[in-house]
């Protein structure tokens, strides 16, 4: 586990209007606000199991899809993370005792490592609804 950040000033704004009316107030920079270090939890990657020399990166086939054109920022970068705890008390009144953890984001990457013509997949569900399943099947 490697720390990906150290305490530093965050780019956060705070609403000056504290009456909680839901109205949008003037926003000002939160000076002196800092977060404690965030620990990145390493998740298994294909390169942990196969030598890089055996893997050939190739462009994602979505780049050639006639019906879907990825927009800027569509692909996930290796530096994109999701915070485990997404709610922070900016006042510091209730400091969290939980470790600040982050995980790599899942999602489409610009490069893939398997030839789509040679890949076989199986989709297993355990009952219940699976929103988006038709989209997943179509894209496979």
C-alpha angles and dihedrals in degrees: 000000000000127000110241097191142022126213108289139147111289126217097241133140127210126207109242092207104086099177092099090225091138091242116135110251132189111292121220132183114268099235118205093012113145138172126216119247118293119221116216112218108216114229123200115274130194090249089061089067105030129044113252088235088066093051123081115196114218132178117273109261089230086079088069098039110124093205102043127045115188113232126222108287094021095117120073117240124216088245093058111106139174119223115230091215110043099173117079129180102228092191092062090226093126108031114198119244092197121100114255103245132180132188132199113264120250119225145089119335127204091236128044128195104211128067105245090215091062101040123104119193139186127203116209122186128181101216129281128076122317108198111209095018093126089055091050092050092047092052093048 
